[in-house]
Amino acid sequence: MPQTLYGGTRNRRVTVRDLALAKERGEKWPMLTAYDAMTASVFDEAGIPVILVGDSMGNCHLGYETTVPVTMDEMTMLTAAVVRGTSRGLIVADLPFGSFQEGEVQALRSATRLVKEAGAQAVKIEGGERSADRIGLLARSGIPVMAHVGLTPQSVHATGYRVQGRGEEAASQLMRDAKAAQDAGAFALVLEMVPAPVAAEVTRALQIPTVGIGAGSECDAQVLVWTDMAGLTPGKLPRFVKQYAALRSVLGDAARAFAEDVTTGTFPAAEHSYE
Ligand code: KIV
């Protein structure tokens, strides 16, 4: 029986070559974000083949309003935690805003830190054509790069959170960005918030896998931010999110039950106490 990327029994980490072979087989695969060792270990045990330490940690873990303030120190520390919590998933660490915009040397220094100090097996960088020189240098230096086009949240102050790639000119720019990333040496491409038919065309045009988020069902892989997927994120979520659990109410109920037990003297009981 051929070994599949998701649910396969491997006692080694997934590699970028495994992802290339999955595209050849037409096998779709899931990716989730994680920002700490324990959550990452749950996803690793569940067989999620690729775990992204996204700069969405800014909004989902660190209490910032956007991804923009996330620093290299924060990314390095949380990536190292995710690596420690996993043994099977390919760990991709985001290059945060300000860690690669200065040029190739800065990008190489930042990516090297994530791979060498934190233990990531790959990095993710926002931009297609505009980041192609840096994708090229990292790839030639032996650092696998996942590129990210469409909505790129680090540019939120310029673009807002809006669907990208709508209309003929925008769709052609998206295709140019996708091909530039592939030609520069990216091993995969995130497509965020782009019309499904445009994402499908990009997916057909590329040899490398596309990873959609709000990009329809034709992408080779799908990614969600874990706190959105598990129902922990408060407030209104984007249309592309599907919630698979209601963790916010489960945790809230647990906290209220604990508080009730403490205030009524029910906890700790004899079985929780030492003689
Ligand atoms: O930071 C992140 O979580 C991401 C995904 C949404 C792709 O970039």
mmCIF file of C-alpha atoms and ligand atoms in Angstrom:
data_model
loop_
_atom_site.group_PDB
_atom_site.id
_atom_site.type_symbol
_atom_site.label_atom_id
_atom_site.label_comp_id
_atom_site.label_asym_id
_atom_site.label_seq_id
_atom_site.Cartn_x
_atom_site.Cartn_y
_atom_site.Cartn_z
ATOM 1 C CA MET A 1 0.000 0.000 0.000
ATOM 2 C CA PRO A 2 1.508 3.412 -0.896
ATOM 3 C CA GLN A 3 2.406 5.516 2.112
ATOM 4 C CA THR A 4 0.323 8.672 2.270
ATOM 5 C CA LEU A 5 1.458 11.962 3.700
ATOM 6 C CA TYR A 6 -1.469 12.206 6.098
ATOM 7 C CA GLY A 7 -2.013 9.215 8.337
ATOM 8 C CA GLY A 8 1.073 7.370 7.103
ATOM 9 C CA THR A 9 3.117 5.510 9.687
ATOM 10 C CA ARG A 10 6.460 7.248 9.593
ATOM 11 C CA ASN A 11 9.037 7.393 12.343
ATOM 12 C CA ARG A 12 10.819 10.329 10.751
ATOM 13 C CA ARG A 13 9.931 13.888 9.918
ATOM 14 C CA VAL A 14 8.073 14.712 6.717
ATOM 15 C CA THR A 15 10.377 16.340 4.157
ATOM 16 C CA VAL A 16 9.850 18.781 1.310
ATOM 17 C CA ARG A 17 10.461 15.847 -1.051
ATOM 18 C CA ASP A 18 7.472 14.039 0.518
ATOM 19 C CA LEU A 19 5.357 17.105 -0.325
ATOM 20 C CA ALA A 20 6.587 17.118 -3.942
ATOM 21 C CA LEU A 21 5.714 13.414 -4.260
ATOM 22 C CA ALA A 22 2.262 14.060 -2.781
ATOM 23 C CA LYS A 23 1.635 16.636 -5.525
ATOM 24 C CA GLU A 24 2.660 14.062 -8.153
ATOM 25 C CA ARG A 25 0.197 11.552 -6.637
ATOM 26 C CA GLY A 26 -2.533 14.193 -6.444
ATOM 27 C CA GLU A 27 -2.733 13.721 -2.661
ATOM 28 C CA LYS A 28 -4.130 16.650 -0.702
ATOM 29 C CA TRP A 29 -2.708 17.390 2.730
ATOM 30 C CA PRO A 30 -3.534 19.507 5.796
ATOM 31 C CA MET A 31 -1.374 22.135 7.515
ATOM 32 C CA LEU A 32 -2.118 23.790 10.870
ATOM 33 C CA THR A 33 -0.408 26.541 12.785
ATOM 34 C CA ALA A 34 0.973 25.971 16.292
ATOM 35 C CA TYR A 35 2.807 28.273 18.692
ATOM 36 C CA ASP A 36 3.697 26.034 21.643
ATOM 37 C CA ALA A 37 5.037 22.552 22.326
ATOM 38 C CA MET A 38 1.891 21.013 23.799
ATOM 39 C CA THR A 39 -0.523 22.081 21.071
ATOM 40 C CA ALA A 40 2.024 21.115 18.417
ATOM 41 C CA SER A 41 2.355 17.651 19.993
ATOM 42 C CA VAL A 42 -1.417 17.137 19.698
ATOM 43 C CA PHE A 43 -1.321 17.981 15.977
ATOM 44 C CA ASP A 44 1.790 15.848 15.461
ATOM 45 C CA GLU A 45 0.065 12.881 17.125
ATOM 46 C CA ALA A 46 -2.995 13.532 14.935
ATOM 47 C CA GLY A 47 -0.786 13.076 11.869
ATOM 48 C CA ILE A 48 -0.783 16.670 10.585
ATOM 49 C CA PRO A 49 2.221 16.494 8.212
ATOM 50 C CA VAL A 50 3.157 20.184 8.139
ATOM 51 C CA ILE A 51 3.002 22.567 11.103
ATOM 52 C CA LEU A 52 3.420 26.289 10.544
ATOM 53 C CA VAL A 53 4.755 28.490 13.305
ATOM 54 C CA GLY A 54 2.956 31.407 11.717
ATOM 55 C CA ASP A 55 3.387 35.041 12.566
ATOM 56 C CA SER A 56 -0.360 34.788 13.217
ATOM 57 C CA MET A 57 1.076 34.143 16.700
ATOM 58 C CA GLY A 58 0.895 37.952 16.896
ATOM 59 C CA ASN A 59 -2.918 37.984 16.942
ATOM 60 C CA CYS A 60 -3.562 34.456 18.228
ATOM 61 C CA HIS A 61 -0.982 33.959 20.949
ATOM 62 C CA LEU A 62 0.828 37.168 21.881
ATOM 63 C CA GLY A 63 -2.086 39.619 22.096
ATOM 64 C CA TYR A 64 -1.028 41.993 19.310
ATOM 65 C CA GLU A 65 -3.621 43.437 16.929
ATOM 66 C CA THR A 66 -1.782 42.288 13.791
ATOM 67 C CA THR A 67 1.177 40.140 12.782
ATOM 68 C CA VAL A 68 3.336 43.230 12.205
ATOM 69 C CA PRO A 69 4.897 43.572 15.713
ATOM 70 C CA VAL A 70 6.127 39.940 15.908
ATOM 71 C CA THR A 71 9.902 39.863 16.429
ATOM 72 C CA MET A 72 12.629 37.387 15.502
ATOM 73 C CA ASP A 73 13.188 36.655 19.208
ATOM 74 C CA GLU A 74 9.516 35.708 19.633
ATOM 75 C CA MET A 75 9.483 33.647 16.444
ATOM 76 C CA THR A 76 12.702 31.843 17.414
ATOM 77 C CA MET A 77 11.530 31.009 20.929
ATOM 78 C CA LEU A 78 8.109 29.693 19.874
ATOM 79 C CA THR A 79 9.499 27.777 16.880
ATOM 80 C CA ALA A 80 11.962 26.010 19.176
ATOM 81 C CA ALA A 81 9.058 25.046 21.455
ATOM 82 C CA VAL A 82 7.063 23.619 18.515
ATOM 83 C CA VAL A 83 10.095 21.670 17.297
ATOM 84 C CA ARG A 84 10.579 20.216 20.803
ATOM 85 C CA GLY A 85 6.925 19.131 20.917
ATOM 86 C CA THR A 86 7.001 17.239 17.606
ATOM 87 C CA SER A 87 8.846 14.376 15.948
ATOM 88 C CA ARG A 88 7.035 13.797 12.673
ATOM 89 C CA GLY A 89 5.692 17.040 11.205
ATOM 90 C CA LEU A 90 7.709 19.317 8.941
ATOM 91 C CA ILE A 91 8.069 22.549 10.908
ATOM 92 C CA VAL A 92 7.861 25.759 8.877
ATOM 93 C CA ALA A 93 8.713 29.027 10.656
ATOM 94 C CA ASP A 94 7.500 32.396 9.375
ATOM 95 C CA LEU A 95 9.966 35.188 8.662
ATOM 96 C CA PRO A 96 8.321 38.037 10.596
ATOM 97 C CA PHE A 97 7.863 41.574 9.286
ATOM 98 C CA GLY A 98 11.174 43.445 9.360
ATOM 99 C CA SER A 99 13.299 40.286 9.303
ATOM 100 C CA PHE A 100 13.833 40.116 5.513
ATOM 101 C CA GLN A 101 12.722 43.409 3.933
ATOM 102 C CA GLU A 102 16.218 44.949 4.114
ATOM 103 C CA GLY A 103 17.590 42.496 1.572
ATOM 104 C CA GLU A 104 19.128 39.138 0.929
ATOM 105 C CA VAL A 105 21.756 39.234 3.675
ATOM 106 C CA GLN A 106 19.209 40.084 6.363
ATOM 107 C CA ALA A 107 16.842 37.391 5.050
ATOM 108 C CA LEU A 108 19.610 34.771 5.110
ATOM 109 C CA ARG A 109 20.647 35.758 8.632
ATOM 110 C CA SER A 110 17.047 35.549 9.914
ATOM 111 C CA ALA A 111 16.274 32.260 8.162
ATOM 112 C CA THR A 112 19.543 30.729 9.354
ATOM 113 C CA ARG A 113 18.603 31.590 12.932
ATOM 114 C CA LEU A 114 15.217 29.889 12.592
ATOM 115 C CA VAL A 115 16.770 26.753 11.140
ATOM 116 C CA LYS A 116 19.926 26.583 13.253
ATOM 117 C CA GLU A 117 18.849 27.993 16.616
ATOM 118 C CA ALA A 118 15.155 27.041 16.657
ATOM 119 C CA GLY A 119 15.391 23.817 14.623
ATOM 120 C CA ALA A 120 12.825 24.620 11.893
ATOM 121 C CA GLN A 121 13.116 22.573 8.706
ATOM 122 C CA ALA A 122 11.806 25.366 6.458
ATOM 123 C CA VAL A 123 10.854 29.036 6.515
ATOM 124 C CA LYS A 124 7.940 30.978 5.034
ATOM 125 C CA ILE A 125 8.286 34.377 3.432
ATOM 126 C CA GLU A 126 5.587 36.774 2.226
ATOM 127 C CA GLY A 127 5.742 37.951 -1.398
ATOM 128 C CA GLY A 128 6.222 36.486 -4.861
ATOM 129 C CA GLU A 129 8.012 38.693 -7.406
ATOM 130 C CA ARG A 130 8.966 41.190 -4.720
ATOM 131 C CA SER A 131 10.702 38.521 -2.586
ATOM 132 C CA ALA A 132 12.113 36.379 -5.403
ATOM 133 C CA ASP A 133 15.752 37.417 -4.829
ATOM 134 C CA ARG A 134 15.535 36.368 -1.160
ATOM 135 C CA ILE A 135 13.679 33.127 -1.919
ATOM 136 C CA GLY A 136 16.457 32.332 -4.402
ATOM 137 C CA LEU A 137 19.300 32.958 -1.988
ATOM 138 C CA LEU A 138 17.686 30.964 0.830
ATOM 139 C CA ALA A 139 16.898 28.042 -1.477
ATOM 140 C CA ARG A 140 20.452 28.047 -2.883
ATOM 141 C CA SER A 141 21.739 28.111 0.708
ATOM 142 C CA GLY A 142 19.877 24.898 1.490
ATOM 143 C CA ILE A 143 16.949 26.415 3.376
ATOM 144 C CA PRO A 144 13.585 25.210 2.034
ATOM 145 C CA VAL A 145 11.272 28.183 1.456
ATOM 146 C CA MET A 146 7.488 28.294 1.406
ATOM 147 C CA ALA A 147 6.320 31.501 -0.298
ATOM 148 C CA HIS A 148 3.057 33.311 0.538
ATOM 149 C CA VAL A 149 1.056 35.410 -1.955
ATOM 150 C CA GLY A 150 -2.450 36.802 -2.296
ATOM 151 C CA LEU A 151 -3.358 38.470 0.980
ATOM 152 C CA THR A 152 -0.093 38.953 2.849
ATOM 153 C CA PRO A 153 -1.028 40.051 6.389
ATOM 154 C CA GLN A 154 2.314 41.806 7.002
ATOM 155 C CA SER A 155 1.122 44.379 4.412
ATOM 156 C CA VAL A 156 -2.237 44.905 6.147
ATOM 157 C CA HIS A 157 -1.617 48.635 6.584
ATOM 158 C CA ALA A 158 -1.299 48.937 2.791
ATOM 159 C CA THR A 159 -3.935 46.450 1.611
ATOM 160 C CA GLY A 160 -6.406 45.853 4.451
ATOM 161 C CA TYR A 161 -7.830 42.343 4.875
ATOM 162 C CA ARG A 162 -9.413 41.989 1.430
ATOM 163 C CA VAL A 163 -9.656 39.295 -1.217
ATOM 164 C CA GLN A 164 -6.695 39.626 -3.617
ATOM 165 C CA GLY A 165 -6.370 38.590 -7.257
ATOM 166 C CA ARG A 166 -9.865 39.737 -8.332
ATOM 167 C CA GLY A 167 -10.071 41.050 -11.878
ATOM 168 C CA GLU A 168 -7.900 40.304 -14.898
ATOM 169 C CA GLU A 169 -4.870 42.427 -14.007
ATOM 170 C CA ALA A 170 -4.792 41.306 -10.357
ATOM 171 C CA ALA A 171 -5.162 37.649 -11.380
ATOM 172 C CA SER A 172 -2.258 37.961 -13.854
ATOM 173 C CA GLN A 173 -0.111 39.607 -11.170
ATOM 174 C CA LEU A 174 -0.944 36.728 -8.827
ATOM 175 C CA MET A 175 0.114 34.221 -11.480
ATOM 176 C CA ARG A 176 3.382 36.164 -12.039
ATOM 177 C CA ASP A 177 3.994 36.152 -8.270
ATOM 178 C CA ALA A 178 3.337 32.409 -8.057
ATOM 179 C CA LYS A 179 5.664 31.597 -10.950
ATOM 180 C CA ALA A 180 8.364 33.939 -9.636
ATOM 181 C CA ALA A 181 8.290 32.137 -6.279
ATOM 182 C CA GLN A 182 8.477 28.722 -7.953
ATOM 183 C CA ASP A 183 11.235 29.789 -10.364
ATOM 184 C CA ALA A 184 13.243 31.241 -7.472
ATOM 185 C CA GLY A 185 13.178 27.835 -5.750
ATOM 186 C CA ALA A 186 10.221 27.831 -3.342
ATOM 187 C CA PHE A 187 9.035 24.306 -2.451
ATOM 188 C CA ALA A 188 5.405 25.343 -1.813
ATOM 189 C CA LEU A 189 3.189 28.391 -2.078
ATOM 190 C CA VAL A 190 0.517 29.688 0.296
ATOM 191 C CA LEU A 191 -2.423 31.343 -1.496
ATOM 192 C CA GLU A 192 -4.396 33.464 0.959
ATOM 193 C CA MET A 193 -7.830 34.936 0.226
ATOM 194 C CA VAL A 194 -7.900 34.659 -3.540
ATOM 195 C CA PRO A 195 -10.893 33.678 -5.694
ATOM 196 C CA ALA A 196 -11.215 29.891 -6.002
ATOM 197 C CA PRO A 197 -10.984 29.831 -9.846
ATOM 198 C CA VAL A 198 -7.775 31.916 -9.761
ATOM 199 C CA ALA A 199 -6.243 29.624 -7.111
ATOM 200 C CA ALA A 200 -7.242 26.588 -9.190
ATOM 201 C CA GLU A 201 -5.490 28.022 -12.250
ATOM 202 C CA VAL A 202 -2.334 28.786 -10.253
ATOM 203 C CA THR A 203 -2.397 25.264 -8.782
ATOM 204 C CA ARG A 204 -2.636 23.725 -12.255
ATOM 205 C CA ALA A 205 0.157 25.956 -13.574
ATOM 206 C CA LEU A 206 2.681 25.142 -10.811
ATOM 207 C CA GLN A 207 4.783 22.055 -10.221
ATOM 208 C CA ILE A 208 5.104 22.897 -6.507
ATOM 209 C CA PRO A 209 2.147 22.375 -4.126
ATOM 210 C CA THR A 210 -0.199 25.261 -3.331
ATOM 211 C CA VAL A 211 -1.540 25.643 0.208
ATOM 212 C CA GLY A 212 -4.860 27.462 0.280
ATOM 213 C CA ILE A 213 -6.431 29.555 2.998
ATOM 214 C CA GLY A 214 -9.593 31.152 1.669
ATOM 215 C CA ALA A 215 -8.535 30.005 -1.811
ATOM 216 C CA GLY A 216 -11.098 27.310 -2.624
ATOM 217 C CA SER A 217 -10.907 23.549 -2.829
ATOM 218 C CA GLU A 218 -8.563 23.056 -5.777
ATOM 219 C CA CYS A 219 -5.341 23.849 -3.925
ATOM 220 C CA ASP A 220 -3.029 20.918 -3.183
ATOM 221 C CA ALA A 221 -3.159 21.554 0.562
ATOM 222 C CA GLN A 222 -5.230 23.580 3.031
ATOM 223 C CA VAL A 223 -4.060 25.538 6.074
ATOM 224 C CA LEU A 224 -6.000 27.051 8.967
ATOM 225 C CA VAL A 225 -4.869 28.994 12.013
ATOM 226 C CA TRP A 226 -5.358 26.482 14.814
ATOM 227 C CA THR A 227 -7.208 28.806 17.201
ATOM 228 C CA ASP A 228 -9.746 29.547 14.426
ATOM 229 C CA MET A 229 -10.069 25.876 13.470
ATOM 230 C CA ALA A 230 -10.623 24.806 17.089
ATOM 231 C CA GLY A 231 -13.026 27.594 18.053
ATOM 232 C CA LEU A 232 -10.731 29.368 20.517
ATOM 233 C CA THR A 233 -10.466 32.706 18.679
ATOM 234 C CA PRO A 234 -13.127 35.164 19.911
ATOM 235 C CA GLY A 235 -15.299 37.355 17.667
ATOM 236 C CA LYS A 236 -16.290 37.161 14.040
ATOM 237 C CA LEU A 237 -14.084 34.947 11.908
ATOM 238 C CA PRO A 238 -13.399 35.189 8.178
ATOM 239 C CA ARG A 239 -15.762 33.301 5.866
ATOM 240 C CA PHE A 240 -13.024 30.791 4.950
ATOM 241 C CA VAL A 241 -12.747 29.392 8.494
ATOM 242 C CA LYS A 242 -14.471 26.158 9.462
ATOM 243 C CA GLN A 243 -14.633 25.498 13.207
ATOM 244 C CA TYR A 244 -14.068 21.859 14.172
ATOM 245 C CA ALA A 245 -14.457 22.350 17.940
ATOM 246 C CA ALA A 246 -15.728 24.924 20.436
ATOM 247 C CA LEU A 247 -12.647 25.200 22.662
ATOM 248 C CA ARG A 248 -13.485 28.688 23.905
ATOM 249 C CA SER A 249 -16.683 27.512 25.574
ATOM 250 C CA VAL A 250 -15.117 24.207 26.731
ATOM 251 C CA LEU A 251 -12.244 26.040 28.471
ATOM 252 C CA GLY A 252 -14.530 28.738 29.847
ATOM 253 C CA ASP A 253 -16.854 26.067 31.310
ATOM 254 C CA ALA A 254 -13.853 24.264 32.859
ATOM 255 C CA ALA A 255 -12.571 27.507 34.420
ATOM 256 C CA ARG A 256 -16.041 28.341 35.826
ATOM 257 C CA ALA A 257 -16.453 24.801 37.242
ATOM 258 C CA PHE A 258 -13.021 25.019 38.908
ATOM 259 C CA ALA A 259 -13.870 28.445 40.377
ATOM 260 C CA GLU A 260 -17.189 27.129 41.675
ATOM 261 C CA ASP A 261 -15.459 24.144 43.352
ATOM 262 C CA VAL A 262 -12.830 26.376 44.972
ATOM 263 C CA THR A 263 -15.278 28.982 46.238
ATOM 264 C CA THR A 264 -17.641 26.323 47.635
ATOM 265 C CA GLY A 265 -14.791 24.316 49.196
ATOM 266 C CA THR A 266 -15.496 21.235 47.009
ATOM 267 C CA PHE A 267 -11.970 21.236 45.627
ATOM 268 C CA PRO A 268 -9.562 19.923 46.715
ATOM 269 C CA ALA A 269 -11.320 16.792 48.002
ATOM 270 C CA ALA A 270 -9.648 14.071 50.072
ATOM 271 C CA GLU A 271 -8.376 12.274 46.950
ATOM 272 C CA HIS A 272 -6.499 15.414 45.879
ATOM 273 C CA SER A 273 -4.838 15.850 49.283
ATOM 274 C CA TYR A 274 -1.821 14.183 50.950
ATOM 275 C CA GLU A 275 -2.083 12.437 54.353
HETATM 276 O O1 KIV B 1 0.887 33.291 9.978
HETATM 277 C C1 KIV B 1 0.099 32.433 9.551
HETATM 278 O O2 KIV B 1 -0.563 31.717 10.313
HETATM 279 C C2 KIV B 1 -0.034 32.291 8.118
HETATM 280 C C3 KIV B 1 -1.104 31.385 7.601
HETATM 281 C C4 KIV B 1 -2.405 32.053 7.696
HETATM 282 C C5 KIV B 1 -0.817 30.897 6.234
HETATM 283 O O3 KIV B 1 0.677 32.899 7.382
#
